[in-house]
Short mmCIF file of C-alpha atoms and ligand atoms in Angstrom, two decimals:
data_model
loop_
_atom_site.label_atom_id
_atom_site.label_comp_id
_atom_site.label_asym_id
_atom_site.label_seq_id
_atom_site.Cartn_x
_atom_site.Cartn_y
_atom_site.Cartn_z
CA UNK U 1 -10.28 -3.86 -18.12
CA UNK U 2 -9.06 -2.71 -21.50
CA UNK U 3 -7.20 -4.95 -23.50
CA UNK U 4 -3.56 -4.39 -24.17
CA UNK U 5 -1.48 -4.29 -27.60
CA UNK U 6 -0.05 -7.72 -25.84
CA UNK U 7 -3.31 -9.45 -25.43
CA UNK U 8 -4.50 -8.86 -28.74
CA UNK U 9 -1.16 -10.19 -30.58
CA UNK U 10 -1.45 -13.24 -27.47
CA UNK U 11 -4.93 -13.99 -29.06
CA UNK U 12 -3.42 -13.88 -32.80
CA UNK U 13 -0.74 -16.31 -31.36
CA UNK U 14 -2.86 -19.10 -30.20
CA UNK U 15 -4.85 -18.69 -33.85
CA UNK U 16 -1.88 -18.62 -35.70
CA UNK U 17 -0.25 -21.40 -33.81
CA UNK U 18 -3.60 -23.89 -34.51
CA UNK U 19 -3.71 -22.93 -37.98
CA UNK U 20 -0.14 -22.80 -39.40
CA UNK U 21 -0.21 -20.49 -41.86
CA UNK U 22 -1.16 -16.51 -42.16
CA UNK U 23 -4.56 -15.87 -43.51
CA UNK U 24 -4.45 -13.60 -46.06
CA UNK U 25 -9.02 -12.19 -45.73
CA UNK U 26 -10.60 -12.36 -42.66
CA UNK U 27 -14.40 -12.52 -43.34
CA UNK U 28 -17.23 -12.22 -40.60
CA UNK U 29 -20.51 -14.13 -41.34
CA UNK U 30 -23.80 -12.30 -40.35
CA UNK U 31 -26.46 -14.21 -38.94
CA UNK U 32 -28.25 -16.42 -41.53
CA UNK U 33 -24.87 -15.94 -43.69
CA UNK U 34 -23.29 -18.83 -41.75
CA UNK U 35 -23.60 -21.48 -45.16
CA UNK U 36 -20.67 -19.78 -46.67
CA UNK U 37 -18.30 -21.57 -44.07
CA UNK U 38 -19.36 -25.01 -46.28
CA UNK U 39 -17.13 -23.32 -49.17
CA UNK U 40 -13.79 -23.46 -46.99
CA UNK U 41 -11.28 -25.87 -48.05
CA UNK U 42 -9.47 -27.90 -45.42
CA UNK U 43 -11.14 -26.34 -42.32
CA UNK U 44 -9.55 -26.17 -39.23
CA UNK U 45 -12.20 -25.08 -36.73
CA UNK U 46 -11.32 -23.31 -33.16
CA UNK U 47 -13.78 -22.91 -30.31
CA UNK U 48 -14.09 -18.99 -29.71
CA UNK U 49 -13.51 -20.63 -25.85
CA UNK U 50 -9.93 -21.63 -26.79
CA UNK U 51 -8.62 -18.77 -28.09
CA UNK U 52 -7.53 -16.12 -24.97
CA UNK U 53 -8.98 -12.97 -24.84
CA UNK U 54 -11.94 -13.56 -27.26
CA UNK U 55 -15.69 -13.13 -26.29
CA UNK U 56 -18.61 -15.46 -26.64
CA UNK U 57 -21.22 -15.39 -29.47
CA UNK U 58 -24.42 -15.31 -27.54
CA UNK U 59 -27.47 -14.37 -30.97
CA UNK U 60 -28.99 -17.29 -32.86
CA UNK U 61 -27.76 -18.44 -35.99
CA UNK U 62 -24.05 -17.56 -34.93
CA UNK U 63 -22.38 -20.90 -34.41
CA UNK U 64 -19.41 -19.00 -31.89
CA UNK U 65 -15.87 -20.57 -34.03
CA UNK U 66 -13.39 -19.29 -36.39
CA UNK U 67 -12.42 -21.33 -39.24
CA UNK U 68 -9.68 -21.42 -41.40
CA UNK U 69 -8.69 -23.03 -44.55
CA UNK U 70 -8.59 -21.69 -48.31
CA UNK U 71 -11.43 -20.25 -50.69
CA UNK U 72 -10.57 -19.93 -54.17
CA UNK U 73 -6.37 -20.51 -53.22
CA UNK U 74 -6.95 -17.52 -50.85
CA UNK U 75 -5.73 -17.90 -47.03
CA UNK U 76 -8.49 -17.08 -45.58
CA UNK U 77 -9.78 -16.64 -41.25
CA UNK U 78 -13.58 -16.92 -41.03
CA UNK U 79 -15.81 -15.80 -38.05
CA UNK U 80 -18.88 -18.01 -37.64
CA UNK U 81 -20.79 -15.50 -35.54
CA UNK U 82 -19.82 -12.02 -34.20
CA UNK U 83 -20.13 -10.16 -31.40
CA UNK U 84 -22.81 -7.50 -31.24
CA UNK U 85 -23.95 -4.42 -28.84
CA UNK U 86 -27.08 -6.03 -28.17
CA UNK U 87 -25.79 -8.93 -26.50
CA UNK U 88 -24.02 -6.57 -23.57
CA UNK U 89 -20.62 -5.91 -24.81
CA UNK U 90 -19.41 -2.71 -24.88
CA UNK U 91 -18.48 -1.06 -27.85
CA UNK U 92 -14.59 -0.61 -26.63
CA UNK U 93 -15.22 -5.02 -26.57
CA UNK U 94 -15.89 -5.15 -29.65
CA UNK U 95 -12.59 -3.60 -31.15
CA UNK U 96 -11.54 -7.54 -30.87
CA UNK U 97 -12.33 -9.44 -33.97
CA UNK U 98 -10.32 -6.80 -36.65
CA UNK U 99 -7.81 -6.34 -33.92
CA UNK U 100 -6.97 -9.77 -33.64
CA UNK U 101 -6.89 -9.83 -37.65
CA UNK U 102 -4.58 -7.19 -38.04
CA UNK U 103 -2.33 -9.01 -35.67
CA UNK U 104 -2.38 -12.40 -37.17
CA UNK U 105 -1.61 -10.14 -40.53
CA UNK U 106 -4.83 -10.19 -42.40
CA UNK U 107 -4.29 -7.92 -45.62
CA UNK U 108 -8.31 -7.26 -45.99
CA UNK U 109 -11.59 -7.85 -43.81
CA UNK U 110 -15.06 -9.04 -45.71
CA UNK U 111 -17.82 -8.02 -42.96
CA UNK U 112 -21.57 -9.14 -44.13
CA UNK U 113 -24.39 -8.89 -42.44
CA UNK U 114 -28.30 -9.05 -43.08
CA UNK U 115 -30.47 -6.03 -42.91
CA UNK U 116 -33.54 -4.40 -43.42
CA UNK U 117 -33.86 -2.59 -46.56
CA UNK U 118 -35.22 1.39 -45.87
CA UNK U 119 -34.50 2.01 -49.50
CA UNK U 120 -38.00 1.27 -51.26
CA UNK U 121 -35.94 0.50 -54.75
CA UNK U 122 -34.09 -2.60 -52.62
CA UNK U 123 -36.47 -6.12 -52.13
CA UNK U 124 -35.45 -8.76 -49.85
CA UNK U 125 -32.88 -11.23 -51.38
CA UNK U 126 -31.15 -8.08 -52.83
CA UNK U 127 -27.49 -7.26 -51.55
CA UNK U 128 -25.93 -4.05 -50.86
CA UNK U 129 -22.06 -3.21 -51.25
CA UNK U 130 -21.41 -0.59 -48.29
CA UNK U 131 -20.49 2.67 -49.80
CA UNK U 132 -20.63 4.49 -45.89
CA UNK U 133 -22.24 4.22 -42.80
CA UNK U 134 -24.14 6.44 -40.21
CA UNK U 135 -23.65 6.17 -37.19
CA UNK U 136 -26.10 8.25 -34.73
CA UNK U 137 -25.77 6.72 -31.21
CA UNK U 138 -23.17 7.62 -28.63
CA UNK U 139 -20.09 5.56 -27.84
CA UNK U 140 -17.06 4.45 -29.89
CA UNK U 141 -15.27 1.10 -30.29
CA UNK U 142 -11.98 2.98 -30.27
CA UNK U 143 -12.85 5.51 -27.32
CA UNK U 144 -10.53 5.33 -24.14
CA UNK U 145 -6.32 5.20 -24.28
CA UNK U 146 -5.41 5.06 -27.54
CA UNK U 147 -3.47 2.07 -28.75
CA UNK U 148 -0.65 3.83 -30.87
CA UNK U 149 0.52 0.44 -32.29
CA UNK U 150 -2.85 0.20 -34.55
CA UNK U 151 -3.56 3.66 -35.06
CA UNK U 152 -3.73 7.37 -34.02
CA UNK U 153 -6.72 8.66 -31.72
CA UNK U 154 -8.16 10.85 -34.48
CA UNK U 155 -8.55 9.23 -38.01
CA UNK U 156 -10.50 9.37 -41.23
CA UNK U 157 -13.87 7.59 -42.35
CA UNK U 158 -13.97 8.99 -45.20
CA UNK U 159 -12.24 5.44 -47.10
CA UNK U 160 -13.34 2.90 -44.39
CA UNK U 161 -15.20 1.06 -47.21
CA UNK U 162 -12.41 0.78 -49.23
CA UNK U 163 -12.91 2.17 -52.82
CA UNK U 164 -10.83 -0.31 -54.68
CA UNK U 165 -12.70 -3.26 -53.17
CA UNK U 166 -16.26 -1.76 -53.34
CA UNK U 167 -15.34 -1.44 -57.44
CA UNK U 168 -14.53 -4.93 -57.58
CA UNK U 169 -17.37 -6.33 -55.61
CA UNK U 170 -19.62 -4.06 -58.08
CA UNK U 171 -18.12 -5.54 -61.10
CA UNK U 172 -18.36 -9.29 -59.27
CA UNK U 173 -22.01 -8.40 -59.16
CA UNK U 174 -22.22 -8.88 -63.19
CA UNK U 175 -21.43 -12.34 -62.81
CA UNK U 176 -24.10 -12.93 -60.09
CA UNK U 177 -28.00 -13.66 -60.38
CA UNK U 178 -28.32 -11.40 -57.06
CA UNK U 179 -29.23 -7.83 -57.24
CA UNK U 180 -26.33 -5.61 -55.79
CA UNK U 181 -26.65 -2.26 -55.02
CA UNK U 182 -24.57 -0.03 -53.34
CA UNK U 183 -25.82 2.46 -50.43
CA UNK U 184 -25.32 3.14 -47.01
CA UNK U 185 -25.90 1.18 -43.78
CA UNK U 186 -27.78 3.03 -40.80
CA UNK U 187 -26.56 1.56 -37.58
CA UNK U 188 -28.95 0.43 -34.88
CA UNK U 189 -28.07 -1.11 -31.45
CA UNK U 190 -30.97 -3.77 -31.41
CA UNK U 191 -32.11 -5.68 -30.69
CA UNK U 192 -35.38 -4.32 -31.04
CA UNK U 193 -36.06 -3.95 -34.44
CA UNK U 194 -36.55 -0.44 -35.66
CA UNK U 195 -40.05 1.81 -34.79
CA UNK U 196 -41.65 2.78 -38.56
CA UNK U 197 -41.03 6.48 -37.52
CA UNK U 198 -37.14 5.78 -37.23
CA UNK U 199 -37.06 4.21 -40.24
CA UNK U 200 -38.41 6.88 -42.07
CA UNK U 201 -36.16 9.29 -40.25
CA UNK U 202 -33.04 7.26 -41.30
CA UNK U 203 -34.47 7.22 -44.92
CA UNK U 204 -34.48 10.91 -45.05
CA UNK U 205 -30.63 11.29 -43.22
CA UNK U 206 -29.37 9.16 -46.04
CA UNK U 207 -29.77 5.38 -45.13
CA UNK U 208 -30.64 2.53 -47.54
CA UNK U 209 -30.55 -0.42 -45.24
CA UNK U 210 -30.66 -0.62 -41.32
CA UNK U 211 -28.99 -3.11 -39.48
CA UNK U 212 -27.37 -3.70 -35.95
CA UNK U 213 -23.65 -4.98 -36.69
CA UNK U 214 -20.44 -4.25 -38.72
CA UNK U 215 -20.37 -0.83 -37.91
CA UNK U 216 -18.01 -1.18 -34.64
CA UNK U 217 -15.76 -3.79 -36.99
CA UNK U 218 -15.76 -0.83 -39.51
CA UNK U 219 -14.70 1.55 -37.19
CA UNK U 220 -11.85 -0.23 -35.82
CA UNK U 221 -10.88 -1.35 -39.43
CA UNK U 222 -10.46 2.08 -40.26
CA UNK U 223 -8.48 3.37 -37.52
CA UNK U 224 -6.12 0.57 -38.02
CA UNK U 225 -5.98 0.98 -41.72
CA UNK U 226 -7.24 -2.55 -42.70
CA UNK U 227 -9.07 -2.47 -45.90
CA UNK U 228 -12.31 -2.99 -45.87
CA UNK U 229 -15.76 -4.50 -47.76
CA UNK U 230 -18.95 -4.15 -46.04
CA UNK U 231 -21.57 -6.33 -47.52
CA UNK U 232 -25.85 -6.86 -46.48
CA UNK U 233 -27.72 -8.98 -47.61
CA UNK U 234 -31.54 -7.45 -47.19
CA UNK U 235 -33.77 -10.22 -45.35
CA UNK U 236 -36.65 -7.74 -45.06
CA UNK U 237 -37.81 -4.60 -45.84
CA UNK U 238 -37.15 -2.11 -42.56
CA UNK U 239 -39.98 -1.33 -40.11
CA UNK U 240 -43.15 0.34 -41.09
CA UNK U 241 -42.70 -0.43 -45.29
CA UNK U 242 -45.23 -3.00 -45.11
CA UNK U 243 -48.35 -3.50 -43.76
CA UNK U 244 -46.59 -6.87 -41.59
CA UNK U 245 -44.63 -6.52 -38.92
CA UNK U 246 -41.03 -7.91 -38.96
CA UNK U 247 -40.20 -11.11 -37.51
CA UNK U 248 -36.82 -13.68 -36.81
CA UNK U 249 -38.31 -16.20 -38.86
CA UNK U 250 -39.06 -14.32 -41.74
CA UNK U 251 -35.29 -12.80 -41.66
CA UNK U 252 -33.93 -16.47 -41.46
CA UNK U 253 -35.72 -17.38 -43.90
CA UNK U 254 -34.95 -15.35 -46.46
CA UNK U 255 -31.21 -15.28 -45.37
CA UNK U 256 -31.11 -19.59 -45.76
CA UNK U 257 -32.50 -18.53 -49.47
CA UNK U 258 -30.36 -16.60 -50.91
CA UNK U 259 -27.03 -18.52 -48.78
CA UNK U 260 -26.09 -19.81 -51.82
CA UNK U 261 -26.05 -17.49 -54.34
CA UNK U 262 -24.32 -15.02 -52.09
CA UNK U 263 -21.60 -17.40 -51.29
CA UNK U 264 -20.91 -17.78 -54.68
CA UNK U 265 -21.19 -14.11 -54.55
CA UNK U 266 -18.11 -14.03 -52.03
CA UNK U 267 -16.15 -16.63 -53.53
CA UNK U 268 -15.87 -14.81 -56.50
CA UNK U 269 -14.70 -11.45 -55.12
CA UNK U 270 -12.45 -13.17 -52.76
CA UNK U 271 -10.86 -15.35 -56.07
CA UNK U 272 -10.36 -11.81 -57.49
CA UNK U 273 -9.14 -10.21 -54.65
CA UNK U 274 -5.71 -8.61 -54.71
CA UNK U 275 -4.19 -9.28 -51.93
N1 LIG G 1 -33.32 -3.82 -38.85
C1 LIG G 1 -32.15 -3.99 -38.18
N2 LIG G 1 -31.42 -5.09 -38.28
C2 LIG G 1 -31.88 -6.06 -39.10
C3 LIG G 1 -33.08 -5.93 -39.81
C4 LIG G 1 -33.85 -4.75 -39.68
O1 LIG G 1 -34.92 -4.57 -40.27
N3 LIG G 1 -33.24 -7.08 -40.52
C5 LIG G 1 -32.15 -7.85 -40.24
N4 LIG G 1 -31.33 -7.25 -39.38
#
């Protein structure tokens, strides 16, 4: 069963009432991103369990809680693991997270992730500011009755990474011994990781990194007019670059590497974050 406008704003309640104050960013950790949850001040933790309405976090390195607290004297809600495709939610299920935001009244939603870089400029450790995404496989997370009281059934992608905050994390970058691009994010449902042939297919339509979240969250961002920052962090190079083939290990690794810098990375656009 589809959720309801009530159920949503019933979730935001039980968050808002646990917390005691209204979060100004809402940031989702990707896996191996979970260190930056270190940098909140005055945590208060809730169980995904508690909180009515919300799904499970099943994939590894996603601890399954949302934290609150402040970063830099921002209000801030933080998702220690997400919800993907691959672990048997529907798309429509996934709608939840930036839903839930929007209701609690979130002004902006940080989504990071790690990928696989396709573009052969990009080496692991680097990070990529989403510019767009493609999105080639069926299904929607806003498909089915339209709920009028986030947005209307047909809306525009065309800003779903919002400009304004894809300058600033650009100009962030300057401060920051990572490498920061900017490119666009090819969606794949996992959790396979990509064949060498559909890499190079997704090079050629466009894509500079592959990866198998943040794409639903965009979505839903978009048609309730939350803005938006999409950022990967590249743990490997995509399928069929190198002569080795891809493995969890080498992704965590990487990912528990470059944790810090990249949540210094965050801290700073969130410190400079108008909001
Ligand atoms: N492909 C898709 N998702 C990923 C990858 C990849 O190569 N690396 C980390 N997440």
């Amino acid at each position: 069963m589809a959720l309801t406008y009530t159920d949503y704003q019933n979730s935001a309640a039980y968050i808002r009432e646990h917390i005691g104050f209204t979060p100004e960013i809402a940031i989702v950790l990707g896996s191996c991103l979970g260190p930056f949850a270190e940098r909140i001040e005055q945590p208060v933790e809730i169980d995904y369990r508690d909180i009515p309405n919300f799904l499970r976090s099943t994939a590894p390195s996603h601890a399954g809680k949302l934290i609150a607290g402040t970063v830099c004297g921002k209000r801030v809600v933080c998702m220690s693991g997400r919800f993907h495709y691959y672990e048997g939610y529907s798309f429509e299920q996934l709608v939840l997270p930036v839903r839930v935001f929007q209701c609690l009244g979130v002004k902006a939603t940080i989504l990071t992730n790690a990928a696989g870089a396709i573009n052969l400029a990009y080496k692991p450790g680097d990070v990529m500011v989403i510019a767009d995404h493609i999105k080639l496989y069926g299904g929607s997370p806003v498909r089915g009755e339209n709920l009028a009281e986030f947005g209307p059934r047909f809306f525009d992608m065309t800003r779903a990474y919002t400009p304004e905050l894809r300058t600033l994390a650009l100009d962030c970058a300057k401060r920051s011994p990572l490498t920061v691009h900017e490119g666009v994010y090819f969606y794949f449902p996992g959790p396979q990781f990509e064949t060498a042939s559909e890499i190079r297919a997704a090079r050629i339509l466009g894509g500079d990194a592959a990866g198998m979240s943040t794409v639903p969250e965009a979505i839903t961002a978009a048609h309730c007019g939350m803005p938006l920052l999409g950022l990967s962090v590249m743990v490997n190079m995509a399928a069929g670059i190198l002569e080795t083939p891809i493995s969890e290990e080498e992704v965590d690794a990487v990912g528990r590497t470059i944790a810090g810098d990249f949540s210094d990375y965050v801290s700073d656009i969130i410190e400079r974050m108008q909001v």
